[in-house]
Amino acid sequence: AKSSHGPQEPPCLPALPLIGSLLSLQSPCPPHVLFKELQKKYGETFLMMMGSHRVIIVNQHAHAKEVLLKKGKIFAGRPRTVTTDILTRDGKDIAFGDYSATWRFHRKIVHGALCMFGEGSASIERIICAEAQSLCCSVSEAAAVGLALDLAPELTRAVTNVVCSLCFNSSYSRGDPEFEGMLRYSQGIVDTVAKDSLVDVFPWLQVFPNADLRLLKHCVAIRDKLLQKKYDEHKADYSDHVQRDLLDALLRAKRSAENNNTADINAESVGLSDDHLLMTVGDIFGAGVETTTTVLKWAVAYLIHHPDVQRRIQHELDTKIGADRPPRLSDRGSLPYLEATIREVLRIRPVAPLLIPHVALSDTSIGDFRVKKGTRVIINLWSLHHDEKEWNSPELFDPDRFLDSEGTGLTIPSSSYLPFGTGIRVCLGEALAKMELFLFLSWILQHFTLSVPPDHSLPSLEGKFGVVLQPTKYKVKATPRPGWWRAKSQTC
Ligand code: HEM
Ligand code: PLO
């Protein structure tokens, strides 16, 4: 008899006992590219075995939306893995934590705290613009000496300071040793966490010496010390009357749960332990830094490859804003080509090409396929964003695809586009990230033209796969634009 949850499981990659489908996954390509290739042979939605875990790969938008949106609650689980357990003290955070009352509670607190700084109030805009200004000053100093410069450290510092203000009400100046340390440990974590490594297929491999795990543990220890320091400082001068930042919002929730101890809610049982609070800020801080910085690096790399796109954005900036004042958030509506360019960057090089794995919390289905409880589901956003049936020449960088036929209004030409995911696990930082991308890019392009330095080659557009898809290092030449001196005399 046909089961109500679909008659059969999706086509499965060849699987051996113990190792599962590992042999079919040996490839020089990164996983998102390999999974896109494999759909030619197995269909858009297929099953594979990672050791003893069933993993379904989804390469197409209708199935992706069924998982994330229509059945979002059923697929809201997260797998426990060796590396994310090290990073998050066994899933006590939002991004890698399983679906639970604690998870819902923490999402709500963070959401509330981000809204407090939100688009409505002016303060988040002020914070970002102050960082954009300091970024432009640093770049102009380097540009004056005519150096080929690596923009990455300055972009990272600007983005870090925004999220540092939000989380801890603090910021870093150039050359701060704590900031330099943060850069190093964060890269170490990005390089080692959640890259479906062998320890997650064979957890017993942890007992053997493993360079990746050692690096991860070392970096996590440094991160935890930094978080603990911020936490202790906040606890020491916490007041119920002022809420300076996210950490204060979390502490307030903890205090109020502790005062309500008479009811059966207490701080431990709703997940407001010190560990949970630390892991939640750790998530927002980590996500806040690594994602936005990565998109800015991709955007600059593509602008260098496409000087025509850069010129069109600058023309838009010159006609809509001019050189007498810097861009602000309220200009977003009048700069559609810049917005279209940001959308195209997020399409062609998605930050999280496989999102974060989801888990089916009960027996269910995807399309006509049966899905057993506990199955992991990986949404291959790379396939959605490069689907030839949905996008013309998907490998072509073309912001115009996000503009209407008059070239003045924004559109989303295909529903195969989910840079921030969707549904109950949708990115918590989408609004913040979009504000930052708009302001940082508009400030930079108002003041400078970016190009390849003499004797350098164009940036690679290939990308290094990990928990985020990062571009490889490259240098740029930043040429101050005419008229910039007027703004400069007022700012630097
Ligand atoms: C989750 C994209 C910036 C916080 C995610 C997911 C994606 C994503 C694809 C996974 C959704 C899923 O698993 O279904 C992006 C992109 C960003 C960005 C493209 C920048 C352009 C940020 C920022 C923050 C943030 C700035 C913090 C303020 C989070 C958190 C989650 C998440 C906490 C986990 C949500 C959950 O599992 O419930 N993001 N993100 N993200 N993002 Fe972002
Ligand atoms: C980045 C390195 C930090 O040191 C720790 C960290 C915390 C949250 C992670 C983030 C890292 C990478 C990007 C992630 C984010 C949570 C949501 C976000 C995975 C590992 C995305 C894009 O899904």
Short mmCIF file of N, CA and C and ligand atoms in Angstrom, two decimals, residues 68 75-78 93-97 103 107 110 114 159 163 166-167 246 280 283-296 342 346 349-358 379 381 418-434 436-437 468, ligand 1:
data_model
loop_
_atom_site.label_atom_id
_atom_site.label_comp_id
_atom_site.label_asym_id
_atom_site.label_seq_id
_atom_site.Cartn_x
_atom_site.Cartn_y
_atom_site.Cartn_z
N LEU A 68 12.00 24.26 3.58
CA LEU A 68 12.28 25.42 4.43
C LEU A 68 11.01 26.15 4.86
N PHE A 75 11.22 20.34 9.39
CA PHE A 75 12.64 20.26 9.02
C PHE A 75 13.49 21.27 9.79
N ALA A 76 13.02 21.70 10.97
CA ALA A 76 13.75 22.76 11.69
C ALA A 76 14.88 22.23 12.55
N GLY A 77 15.10 20.92 12.57
CA GLY A 77 16.16 20.35 13.39
C GLY A 77 17.54 20.63 12.82
N ARG A 78 18.56 20.50 13.66
CA ARG A 78 19.96 20.58 13.21
C ARG A 78 20.68 19.33 13.68
N ASP A 93 23.75 27.10 21.01
CA ASP A 93 23.65 28.37 20.28
C ASP A 93 22.39 28.35 19.41
N ILE A 94 22.26 29.34 18.54
CA ILE A 94 21.06 29.40 17.68
C ILE A 94 21.29 28.65 16.38
N ALA A 95 22.40 28.94 15.69
CA ALA A 95 22.59 28.43 14.33
C ALA A 95 22.75 26.91 14.28
N PHE A 96 23.52 26.35 15.22
CA PHE A 96 23.79 24.91 15.18
C PHE A 96 23.00 24.15 16.25
N GLY A 97 22.20 24.88 17.04
CA GLY A 97 21.40 24.25 18.08
C GLY A 97 20.14 23.64 17.48
N TRP A 103 15.91 27.29 21.92
CA TRP A 103 16.27 27.89 20.64
C TRP A 103 15.30 29.00 20.25
N ARG A 107 16.25 33.04 19.82
CA ARG A 107 15.99 33.73 18.56
C ARG A 107 15.16 34.98 18.80
N VAL A 110 17.27 37.78 20.46
CA VAL A 110 18.18 38.41 19.50
C VAL A 110 17.39 39.28 18.52
N LEU A 114 17.99 43.21 17.93
CA LEU A 114 18.37 43.78 16.63
C LEU A 114 17.34 44.82 16.18
N VAL A 159 33.37 45.97 9.55
CA VAL A 159 32.22 45.11 9.82
C VAL A 159 32.25 44.62 11.27
N VAL A 163 29.26 45.05 14.43
CA VAL A 163 28.65 43.99 15.22
C VAL A 163 29.15 44.04 16.67
N LEU A 166 26.90 46.41 18.38
CA LEU A 166 25.60 45.80 18.65
C LEU A 166 25.67 44.80 19.80
N CYS A 167 26.72 43.99 19.83
CA CYS A 167 26.81 42.93 20.84
C CYS A 167 27.35 43.45 22.16
N LEU A 246 23.22 43.84 22.79
CA LEU A 246 22.63 42.50 22.82
C LEU A 246 22.93 41.76 24.12
N THR A 280 25.12 32.24 22.32
CA THR A 280 24.27 33.09 21.47
C THR A 280 25.02 34.35 21.00
N ASP A 283 27.56 33.38 18.38
CA ASP A 283 26.95 33.19 17.06
C ASP A 283 26.76 34.50 16.32
N ILE A 284 26.16 35.45 17.00
CA ILE A 284 25.84 36.71 16.34
C ILE A 284 27.13 37.45 15.97
N PHE A 285 28.09 37.42 16.89
CA PHE A 285 29.37 38.05 16.61
C PHE A 285 30.05 37.36 15.42
N GLY A 286 30.13 36.03 15.47
CA GLY A 286 30.79 35.26 14.39
C GLY A 286 30.09 35.43 13.06
N ALA A 287 28.75 35.31 13.08
CA ALA A 287 27.98 35.44 11.83
C ALA A 287 28.08 36.88 11.34
N GLY A 288 28.00 37.82 12.27
CA GLY A 288 28.04 39.22 11.90
C GLY A 288 29.33 39.58 11.19
N VAL A 289 30.45 39.01 11.63
CA VAL A 289 31.74 39.34 11.03
C VAL A 289 31.97 38.59 9.72
N GLU A 290 31.87 37.27 9.77
CA GLU A 290 32.35 36.48 8.64
C GLU A 290 31.48 36.60 7.38
N THR A 291 30.17 36.70 7.56
CA THR A 291 29.29 36.72 6.39
C THR A 291 29.41 38.03 5.61
N THR A 292 29.19 39.14 6.31
CA THR A 292 29.17 40.43 5.62
C THR A 292 30.54 40.74 5.01
N THR A 293 31.62 40.44 5.75
CA THR A 293 32.95 40.68 5.21
C THR A 293 33.16 39.88 3.92
N THR A 294 32.72 38.62 3.94
CA THR A 294 32.88 37.77 2.77
C THR A 294 32.14 38.36 1.56
N VAL A 295 30.92 38.84 1.76
CA VAL A 295 30.18 39.41 0.63
C VAL A 295 30.88 40.66 0.10
N LEU A 296 31.40 41.49 1.01
CA LEU A 296 32.10 42.70 0.55
C LEU A 296 33.32 42.33 -0.28
N ILE A 342 24.25 44.17 -5.60
CA ILE A 342 24.37 43.41 -4.35
C ILE A 342 23.61 42.09 -4.48
N LEU A 346 25.17 38.22 -4.24
CA LEU A 346 24.64 37.19 -3.34
C LEU A 346 24.13 35.97 -4.11
N ARG A 349 27.73 34.14 -5.84
CA ARG A 349 28.62 33.54 -4.83
C ARG A 349 27.92 33.53 -3.48
N PRO A 350 26.94 32.62 -3.30
CA PRO A 350 26.23 32.60 -2.02
C PRO A 350 27.18 32.34 -0.85
N VAL A 351 27.01 33.09 0.22
CA VAL A 351 27.88 32.96 1.39
C VAL A 351 27.85 31.54 1.95
N ALA A 352 26.66 30.98 2.05
CA ALA A 352 26.50 29.64 2.60
C ALA A 352 25.90 28.74 1.52
N PRO A 353 26.74 28.20 0.61
CA PRO A 353 26.21 27.50 -0.56
C PRO A 353 25.40 26.24 -0.22
N LEU A 354 25.57 25.71 0.98
CA LEU A 354 24.76 24.55 1.39
C LEU A 354 23.89 24.89 2.61
N LEU A 355 23.64 26.15 2.87
CA LEU A 355 23.01 26.62 4.12
C LEU A 355 23.67 25.92 5.30
N ILE A 356 22.89 25.66 6.36
CA ILE A 356 23.35 24.80 7.46
C ILE A 356 22.43 23.58 7.36
N PRO A 357 22.94 22.36 7.53
CA PRO A 357 22.06 21.19 7.35
C PRO A 357 20.81 21.27 8.24
N HIS A 358 19.68 20.83 7.68
CA HIS A 358 18.43 20.71 8.44
C HIS A 358 18.22 19.23 8.78
N ILE A 379 20.24 21.72 1.63
CA ILE A 379 19.71 22.50 0.50
C ILE A 379 20.92 23.05 -0.26
N LEU A 381 22.07 25.54 -2.23
CA LEU A 381 21.75 26.87 -2.74
C LEU A 381 22.54 27.18 -4.01
N LEU A 418 17.49 32.27 -2.86
CA LEU A 418 17.28 32.31 -1.40
C LEU A 418 18.59 32.60 -0.66
N PRO A 419 19.25 33.73 -0.90
CA PRO A 419 20.57 33.93 -0.30
C PRO A 419 20.58 33.86 1.22
N PHE A 420 19.45 34.19 1.87
CA PHE A 420 19.39 34.16 3.33
C PHE A 420 18.57 32.99 3.85
N GLY A 421 18.27 32.02 2.99
CA GLY A 421 17.35 30.95 3.39
C GLY A 421 15.94 31.51 3.48
N THR A 422 15.02 30.76 4.07
CA THR A 422 13.66 31.24 4.26
C THR A 422 12.99 30.37 5.33
N GLY A 423 11.85 30.82 5.85
CA GLY A 423 11.13 30.00 6.84
C GLY A 423 11.65 30.21 8.25
N ILE A 424 11.40 29.26 9.13
CA ILE A 424 11.66 29.54 10.54
C ILE A 424 13.16 29.57 10.87
N ARG A 425 13.99 29.03 10.00
CA ARG A 425 15.44 29.10 10.20
C ARG A 425 16.08 30.21 9.37
N VAL A 426 15.28 31.10 8.84
CA VAL A 426 15.83 32.16 7.98
C VAL A 426 16.90 32.94 8.76
N CYS A 427 17.86 33.49 8.04
CA CYS A 427 18.94 34.27 8.63
C CYS A 427 18.39 35.35 9.57
N LEU A 428 18.99 35.47 10.74
CA LEU A 428 18.55 36.49 11.70
C LEU A 428 19.13 37.86 11.37
N GLY A 429 20.15 37.89 10.54
CA GLY A 429 20.86 39.15 10.32
C GLY A 429 20.61 39.76 8.95
N GLU A 430 19.58 39.28 8.25
CA GLU A 430 19.36 39.73 6.87
C GLU A 430 19.25 41.25 6.76
N ALA A 431 18.42 41.86 7.61
CA ALA A 431 18.21 43.31 7.49
C ALA A 431 19.51 44.06 7.78
N LEU A 432 20.20 43.62 8.85
CA LEU A 432 21.47 44.25 9.21
C LEU A 432 22.49 44.13 8.08
N ALA A 433 22.61 42.91 7.53
CA ALA A 433 23.59 42.67 6.47
C ALA A 433 23.30 43.55 5.27
N LYS A 434 22.03 43.69 4.91
CA LYS A 434 21.69 44.50 3.72
C LYS A 434 22.01 45.98 3.94
N GLU A 436 24.39 47.12 5.89
CA GLU A 436 25.85 47.26 5.85
C GLU A 436 26.37 47.20 4.42
N LEU A 437 25.88 46.23 3.63
CA LEU A 437 26.37 46.09 2.26
C LEU A 437 26.09 47.36 1.48
N VAL A 468 31.66 29.14 5.30
CA VAL A 468 31.31 30.19 4.34
C VAL A 468 32.20 30.05 3.11
C1 HEM B 1 21.59 31.68 9.25
C2 HEM B 1 22.94 33.85 5.11
C3 HEM B 1 24.51 37.68 7.63
C4 HEM B 1 23.00 35.60 11.73
C5 HEM B 1 21.85 31.93 7.92
C6 HEM B 1 21.61 30.99 6.84
C7 HEM B 1 21.98 31.61 5.69
C8 HEM B 1 22.45 32.92 6.03
C9 HEM B 1 21.90 31.04 4.27
C10 HEM B 1 21.14 29.55 7.01
C11 HEM B 1 19.64 29.34 6.87
C12 HEM B 1 19.28 27.88 7.01
O1 HEM B 1 20.05 27.08 7.54
O2 HEM B 1 18.20 27.51 6.54
C13 HEM B 1 23.51 35.06 5.45
C14 HEM B 1 24.07 35.99 4.49
C15 HEM B 1 24.53 37.06 5.20
C16 HEM B 1 24.24 36.81 6.60
C17 HEM B 1 24.11 35.77 2.97
C18 HEM B 1 25.22 38.31 4.73
C19 HEM B 1 25.05 38.85 3.58
C20 HEM B 1 24.20 37.48 8.95
C21 HEM B 1 24.44 38.43 10.01
C22 HEM B 1 24.02 37.83 11.17
C23 HEM B 1 23.50 36.51 10.84
C24 HEM B 1 25.02 39.82 9.82
C25 HEM B 1 24.02 38.35 12.59
C26 HEM B 1 23.61 39.49 12.96
C27 HEM B 1 22.51 34.35 11.41
C28 HEM B 1 22.06 33.37 12.39
C29 HEM B 1 21.64 32.24 11.67
C30 HEM B 1 21.86 32.55 10.27
C31 HEM B 1 22.03 33.54 13.90
C32 HEM B 1 21.08 30.94 12.23
C33 HEM B 1 19.56 30.93 12.22
C34 HEM B 1 18.96 29.65 12.76
O3 HEM B 1 19.55 28.57 12.59
O4 HEM B 1 17.89 29.72 13.37
N1 HEM B 1 22.36 33.10 7.39
N2 HEM B 1 23.64 35.58 6.70
N3 HEM B 1 23.64 36.34 9.48
N4 HEM B 1 22.37 33.84 10.15
FE1 HEM B 1 22.90 34.75 8.43
#
